[in-house]
Tab-separated table of C-alpha atoms in Angstrom:
chain	number	residue	atom	x	y	z
A	39	UNK	CA	103.444	139.050	93.856
A	40	UNK	CA	100.999	138.486	96.705
A	41	UNK	CA	98.736	141.328	95.511
A	42	UNK	CA	98.552	139.778	92.050
A	43	UNK	CA	97.511	136.450	93.580
A	44	UNK	CA	94.742	138.118	95.598
A	45	UNK	CA	93.475	139.933	92.521
A	46	UNK	CA	93.484	136.653	90.588
A	47	UNK	CA	91.339	134.965	93.258
A	48	UNK	CA	88.884	137.877	93.332
A	49	UNK	CA	88.543	138.025	89.551
A	50	UNK	CA	87.875	134.276	89.319
A	51	UNK	CA	85.025	134.334	91.892
A	52	UNK	CA	81.583	133.896	90.269
A	53	UNK	CA	79.661	137.183	90.128
A	54	UNK	CA	76.239	135.688	89.321
A	55	UNK	CA	74.093	132.815	90.566
A	56	UNK	CA	70.853	131.040	89.715
A	57	UNK	CA	68.127	131.533	92.343
A	58	UNK	CA	64.992	129.390	92.524
A	59	UNK	CA	61.948	130.882	94.206
A	60	UNK	CA	58.499	130.203	95.584
A	61	UNK	CA	56.418	133.375	95.936
A	62	UNK	CA	52.959	132.986	97.505
A	63	UNK	CA	50.666	135.930	98.251
A	64	UNK	CA	48.308	136.262	101.212
A	65	UNK	CA	45.004	134.393	100.985
A	66	UNK	CA	41.635	136.150	100.907
A	67	UNK	CA	39.343	136.257	103.921
A	68	UNK	CA	36.072	134.335	103.962
A	69	UNK	CA	32.734	136.154	103.834
A	70	UNK	CA	30.625	136.559	106.967
A	71	UNK	CA	27.115	137.502	108.090
A	72	UNK	CA	24.426	136.821	110.700
A	73	UNK	CA	21.321	136.671	108.509
A	74	UNK	CA	20.774	132.959	108.911
A	75	UNK	CA	19.578	132.571	105.312
A	76	UNK	CA	22.811	133.523	103.581
A	77	UNK	CA	25.815	131.257	103.135
A	78	UNK	CA	29.034	133.286	102.686
A	79	UNK	CA	31.735	132.041	100.326
A	80	UNK	CA	35.303	130.970	101.051
A	81	UNK	CA	38.318	133.164	100.383
A	82	UNK	CA	40.537	132.531	97.386
A	83	UNK	CA	44.152	131.412	97.732
A	84	UNK	CA	46.991	133.826	97.234
A	85	UNK	CA	48.772	133.761	93.899
A	86	UNK	CA	51.329	130.962	93.573
A	87	UNK	CA	54.478	131.353	91.452
A	88	UNK	CA	57.518	129.076	91.472
A	89	UNK	CA	60.525	127.861	89.502
A	90	UNK	CA	61.206	124.798	91.575
A	91	UNK	CA	60.804	121.076	91.242
A	92	UNK	CA	60.071	118.266	88.843
A	93	UNK	CA	56.333	117.723	88.795
A	94	UNK	CA	55.594	120.936	90.683
A	95	UNK	CA	53.663	123.171	88.331
A	96	UNK	CA	52.876	126.831	88.672
A	97	UNK	CA	49.613	128.298	89.946
A	98	UNK	CA	46.669	127.814	87.608
A	99	UNK	CA	48.270	124.710	86.118
A	100	UNK	CA	50.776	126.721	84.083
A	101	UNK	CA	54.380	125.689	83.492
A	102	UNK	CA	57.150	126.252	85.988
A	103	UNK	CA	58.803	129.641	85.631
A	104	UNK	CA	62.467	130.089	84.711
A	105	UNK	CA	64.891	130.680	87.585
A	106	UNK	CA	66.636	134.052	87.191
A	107	UNK	CA	70.389	134.640	87.169
A	108	UNK	CA	71.153	137.314	89.755
A	109	UNK	CA	74.240	139.348	90.593
A	110	UNK	CA	76.114	139.238	93.875
A	111	UNK	CA	76.299	142.410	96.010
A	112	UNK	CA	73.059	143.702	94.473
A	113	UNK	CA	69.868	144.448	96.385
A	114	UNK	CA	66.684	142.671	95.293
A	115	UNK	CA	63.308	143.772	96.651
A	116	UNK	CA	61.187	141.304	98.653
A	117	UNK	CA	57.738	141.665	100.195
A	118	UNK	CA	55.558	139.100	102.007
A	119	UNK	CA	51.828	139.790	101.876
A	120	UNK	CA	49.428	139.429	104.790
A	121	UNK	CA	46.234	137.384	104.731
A	122	UNK	CA	42.891	139.098	104.171
A	123	UNK	CA	40.516	139.648	107.085
A	124	UNK	CA	37.240	137.770	107.348
A	125	UNK	CA	33.982	139.475	106.431
A	126	UNK	CA	32.126	141.315	109.191
A	127	UNK	CA	29.131	139.573	110.718
A	128	UNK	CA	26.062	141.765	110.146
A	129	UNK	CA	22.596	141.416	108.624
A	130	UNK	CA	23.859	142.070	105.120
A	131	UNK	CA	27.376	140.877	105.854
A	132	UNK	CA	30.529	141.904	104.053
A	133	UNK	CA	33.028	140.346	101.719
A	134	UNK	CA	36.249	139.084	103.157
A	135	UNK	CA	39.087	141.394	102.194
A	136	UNK	CA	41.636	140.400	99.566
A	137	UNK	CA	45.017	139.143	100.690
A	138	UNK	CA	48.069	141.336	100.076
A	139	UNK	CA	50.587	140.760	97.296
A	140	UNK	CA	53.968	139.088	97.740
A	141	UNK	CA	56.956	139.732	95.489
A	142	UNK	CA	60.610	139.013	94.790
A	143	UNK	CA	62.764	140.735	92.162
A	144	UNK	CA	59.694	141.933	90.239
A	145	UNK	CA	57.959	138.519	90.440
A	146	UNK	CA	54.519	139.523	91.745
A	147	UNK	CA	52.013	137.116	93.260
A	148	UNK	CA	48.564	138.661	93.662
A	149	UNK	CA	46.581	138.385	96.901
A	150	UNK	CA	43.655	135.979	96.999
A	151	UNK	CA	40.114	137.288	96.484
A	152	UNK	CA	37.725	137.699	99.407
A	153	UNK	CA	34.751	135.383	99.819
A	154	UNK	CA	31.316	136.887	99.156
A	155	UNK	CA	28.527	137.750	101.585
A	156	UNK	CA	25.644	139.531	99.804
A	157	UNK	CA	24.466	142.957	98.724
A	158	UNK	CA	21.262	144.146	100.391
A	159	UNK	CA	19.678	140.789	101.150
A	160	UNK	CA	18.412	138.765	99.323
A	161	UNK	CA	20.591	139.776	96.363
A	162	UNK	CA	23.532	137.544	95.486
A	163	UNK	CA	27.160	138.580	95.408
A	164	UNK	CA	30.162	137.171	93.582
A	165	UNK	CA	33.531	136.573	95.226
A	166	UNK	CA	36.328	139.074	94.653
A	167	UNK	CA	38.964	138.657	91.947
A	168	UNK	CA	42.454	137.653	93.058
A	169	UNK	CA	45.417	135.355	92.413
A	170	UNK	CA	42.730	132.751	93.016
A	171	UNK	CA	39.253	134.226	93.417
A	172	UNK	CA	36.821	134.067	96.318
A	173	UNK	CA	33.716	131.883	96.358
A	174	UNK	CA	30.284	133.353	95.606
A	175	UNK	CA	27.469	133.492	98.147
A	176	UNK	CA	24.179	131.600	98.152
A	177	UNK	CA	20.741	132.674	99.385
A	178	UNK	CA	17.036	132.425	98.640
A	179	UNK	CA	16.914	134.275	95.314
A	180	UNK	CA	19.079	132.902	92.500
A	181	UNK	CA	22.221	130.931	91.853
A	182	UNK	CA	25.362	132.770	90.814
A	183	UNK	CA	28.519	131.779	88.987
A	184	UNK	CA	32.037	131.721	90.377
A	185	UNK	CA	34.529	134.525	89.755
A	186	UNK	CA	37.457	133.914	87.365
A	187	UNK	CA	40.972	134.466	88.686
A	188	UNK	CA	43.381	137.048	87.302
A	189	UNK	CA	45.196	136.141	84.103
A	190	UNK	CA	48.206	138.507	83.962
A	191	UNK	CA	49.834	136.109	84.644
A	192	UNK	CA	47.721	133.128	85.664
A	193	UNK	CA	48.494	132.210	89.297
A	194	UNK	CA	45.462	130.209	90.422
A	195	UNK	CA	41.857	129.281	89.713
A	196	UNK	CA	38.327	130.647	89.893
A	197	UNK	CA	36.137	130.584	92.974
A	198	UNK	CA	33.077	128.363	93.128
A	199	UNK	CA	29.524	129.544	92.464
A	200	UNK	CA	26.662	129.898	94.939
A	201	UNK	CA	23.546	127.729	94.732
A	202	UNK	CA	20.129	128.759	96.074
A	203	UNK	CA	18.408	125.366	95.891
A	204	UNK	CA	15.994	125.115	98.850
A	205	UNK	CA	16.379	124.431	101.689
A	206	UNK	CA	20.150	124.471	101.968
A	207	UNK	CA	21.789	127.308	100.046
A	208	UNK	CA	25.432	126.291	99.641
A	209	UNK	CA	28.069	128.895	98.831
A	210	UNK	CA	31.173	128.436	96.704
A	211	UNK	CA	34.619	127.514	97.931
A	212	UNK	CA	37.494	129.826	97.132
A	213	UNK	CA	39.742	128.962	94.211
A	214	UNK	CA	43.089	127.291	94.864
A	215	UNK	CA	46.430	127.218	93.082
A	216	UNK	CA	45.777	123.788	91.555
A	217	UNK	CA	41.971	123.615	91.125
A	218	UNK	CA	38.786	125.663	91.026
A	219	UNK	CA	36.612	126.264	94.048
A	220	UNK	CA	33.596	123.932	94.075
A	221	UNK	CA	30.109	125.345	93.559
A	222	UNK	CA	27.811	124.888	96.551
A	223	UNK	CA	24.816	122.578	96.419
A	224	UNK	CA	21.701	122.004	98.492
A	225	UNK	CA	22.732	122.145	102.180
A	226	UNK	CA	26.401	121.818	101.241
A	227	UNK	CA	29.078	124.474	100.949
A	228	UNK	CA	31.558	124.025	98.132
A	229	UNK	CA	35.058	122.790	98.914
A	230	UNK	CA	37.965	125.154	98.445
A	231	UNK	CA	40.194	124.492	95.466
A	232	UNK	CA	43.323	122.537	96.378
A	233	UNK	CA	46.775	124.058	96.597
A	234	UNK	CA	50.159	122.519	95.835
A	235	UNK	CA	52.817	120.764	97.889
A	236	UNK	CA	56.183	122.295	97.042
A	237	UNK	CA	59.513	120.651	97.894
A	238	UNK	CA	61.720	123.722	97.690
A	239	UNK	CA	62.609	123.476	101.398
A	240	UNK	CA	63.562	119.788	101.086
A	241	UNK	CA	62.081	116.755	102.834
A	242	UNK	CA	58.353	116.168	102.456
A	243	UNK	CA	57.755	119.809	101.576
A	244	UNK	CA	54.673	121.780	102.610
A	245	UNK	CA	51.278	122.721	101.185
A	246	UNK	CA	50.472	126.207	99.924
A	247	UNK	CA	47.672	128.245	98.349
A	248	UNK	CA	44.477	126.283	98.913
A	249	UNK	CA	41.084	128.011	98.764
A	250	UNK	CA	38.788	128.398	101.769
A	251	UNK	CA	35.650	126.283	102.073
A	252	UNK	CA	32.175	127.708	101.519
A	253	UNK	CA	29.381	127.555	104.082
A	254	UNK	CA	25.703	126.614	104.308
A	255	UNK	CA	23.113	128.339	106.461
A	256	UNK	CA	21.602	125.112	107.825
A	257	UNK	CA	22.875	123.929	111.207
A	258	UNK	CA	22.656	120.341	109.958
A	259	UNK	CA	24.184	121.155	106.587
A	260	UNK	CA	27.675	120.267	105.406
A	261	UNK	CA	30.321	122.956	105.164
A	262	UNK	CA	32.955	123.003	102.469
A	263	UNK	CA	36.350	121.582	103.339
A	264	UNK	CA	39.742	122.914	102.335
A	265	UNK	CA	43.125	121.508	101.351
A	266	UNK	CA	45.794	124.028	102.422
A	267	UNK	CA	43.074	126.603	103.336
A	268	UNK	CA	40.411	127.213	105.987
A	269	UNK	CA	37.177	125.183	105.970
A	270	UNK	CA	33.692	126.713	105.853
A	271	UNK	CA	31.702	127.176	109.050
A	272	UNK	CA	28.006	127.634	109.856
A	273	UNK	CA	25.896	128.166	111.953
A	274	UNK	CA	26.838	126.158	115.043
A	275	UNK	CA	30.567	126.061	114.321
A	276	UNK	CA	33.332	128.589	114.758
A	277	UNK	CA	34.897	130.264	111.758
A	278	UNK	CA	37.924	128.684	110.162
A	279	UNK	CA	41.208	130.530	109.792
A	280	UNK	CA	43.872	129.566	107.270
A	281	UNK	CA	47.368	128.748	108.541
A	282	UNK	CA	49.957	131.532	108.472
A	283	UNK	CA	52.566	131.510	105.681
A	284	UNK	CA	50.520	129.228	103.432
A	285	UNK	CA	48.564	131.772	101.368
A	286	UNK	CA	45.402	129.751	102.069
A	287	UNK	CA	41.950	131.312	101.847
A	288	UNK	CA	39.778	131.733	104.945
A	289	UNK	CA	36.523	129.818	105.333
A	290	UNK	CA	33.131	131.429	104.769
A	291	UNK	CA	31.113	131.702	107.993
A	292	UNK	CA	27.425	132.057	108.763
A	293	UNK	CA	25.409	132.274	111.969
A	294	UNK	CA	21.630	132.030	112.492
A	295	UNK	CA	19.428	135.000	113.319
A	296	UNK	CA	19.987	135.865	116.952
A	297	UNK	CA	23.037	133.621	117.097
A	298	UNK	CA	26.549	134.459	118.280
A	299	UNK	CA	28.505	137.034	116.320
A	300	UNK	CA	31.260	135.534	114.223
A	301	UNK	CA	33.253	136.774	111.268
A	302	UNK	CA	34.619	135.015	108.230
A	303	UNK	CA	37.900	133.163	108.608
A	304	UNK	CA	41.011	135.205	107.884
A	305	UNK	CA	43.329	134.188	105.066
A	306	UNK	CA	46.821	132.848	105.659
A	307	UNK	CA	49.761	135.182	105.161
A	308	UNK	CA	52.059	134.606	102.208
A	309	UNK	CA	55.667	133.470	102.014
A	310	UNK	CA	58.801	133.896	99.889
A	311	UNK	CA	61.334	131.047	99.710
A	312	UNK	CA	64.666	131.300	97.887
A	313	UNK	CA	67.006	128.399	97.041
A	314	UNK	CA	70.540	128.912	95.721
A	315	UNK	CA	73.972	127.188	95.743
A	316	UNK	CA	75.615	126.910	99.158
A	317	UNK	CA	78.810	128.470	97.782
A	318	UNK	CA	76.971	131.784	98.219
A	319	UNK	CA	75.592	133.599	101.237
A	320	UNK	CA	72.580	135.878	101.651
A	321	UNK	CA	71.893	139.026	103.650
A	322	UNK	CA	68.369	140.141	104.626
A	323	UNK	CA	67.771	143.820	105.259
A	324	UNK	CA	66.015	145.244	108.281
A	325	UNK	CA	62.273	144.781	107.895
A	326	UNK	CA	62.420	141.166	106.757
A	327	UNK	CA	61.921	138.113	108.984
A	328	UNK	CA	63.568	134.940	107.731
A	329	UNK	CA	65.864	131.997	108.334
A	330	UNK	CA	68.469	130.213	106.199
A	331	UNK	CA	69.403	126.530	106.337
A	332	UNK	CA	71.485	124.121	104.281
A	333	UNK	CA	69.683	121.502	102.183
A	334	UNK	CA	72.129	119.231	100.375
A	335	UNK	CA	74.342	121.445	98.206
A	336	UNK	CA	71.972	124.420	98.440
A	337	UNK	CA	70.995	127.133	100.882
A	338	UNK	CA	67.278	127.744	101.461
A	339	UNK	CA	66.060	131.060	102.842
A	340	UNK	CA	62.468	131.192	104.117
A	341	UNK	CA	61.113	134.738	104.470
A	342	UNK	CA	57.912	134.815	106.516
A	343	UNK	CA	57.113	138.515	106.942
A	344	UNK	CA	58.070	142.050	106.059
A	345	UNK	CA	59.287	144.249	103.238
A	346	UNK	CA	62.929	144.919	102.412
A	347	UNK	CA	65.786	143.659	100.261
A	348	UNK	CA	68.062	140.641	99.985
A	349	UNK	CA	71.577	140.496	98.562
A	350	UNK	CA	73.842	137.576	97.767
A	351	UNK	CA	77.532	137.329	98.658
């Protein structure tokens, strides 16, 4: 009789649950150089994909995604991408590197594109393609357009273009999850595209996936700013690094000829956040770093680093 009762309880337990997610990839690094006449671009934000929240839209202004129904006692792969490194400071400079991808259960967010430096001065260079793309550089030759973001699926916006108008040469800001990077103007680096504030963790939420600001070569110029990313820097300022676990792009950085050696700002690492009913538990495998807390009737697991699996109980 007792065994039948136990079996009845087991068979009536739910075997599937709806899981909301926020998956943000690592942001791209900002471009860097020491030429003095080149203004490197800001890094693009990491791809931004989410199912959560009224009024919170997906990266690139697309609709919220549909929360999946997952099985208990089943392993689901998770990976949190790192931020891209800033471009190396040298005469010709280098692009910032792209951020690394983040993923959950096959939901892939693409790393942000690196901000541009230039190719064999004085030739222009476009920012790299990413979840949101990096900003293009500006110098003494020609203006250049911004780089479109990836479209399979859309996760963010294009980087801003570079402008060669004398005497300022402003580079483009990196694209963000909610808006394009701004094209630079005379003596002004373009602002990074804004990210989104997501409320999946409860309370006031937090900001994610903003593009890095572009730079200008003039010491009295105005560098691009960033919302949820790193601001631009040149030539008398230090480089600007995006905050970890935001997916923000790093700021583009320039120094004058003979000036101190600096590199572009590094992008912020990504993050994966899962929200599910508190009647369930979660187990993180070795290799993942995360914490779980109760928010109302839900559990919220914030995974900040690593690669591994999660399972629900």
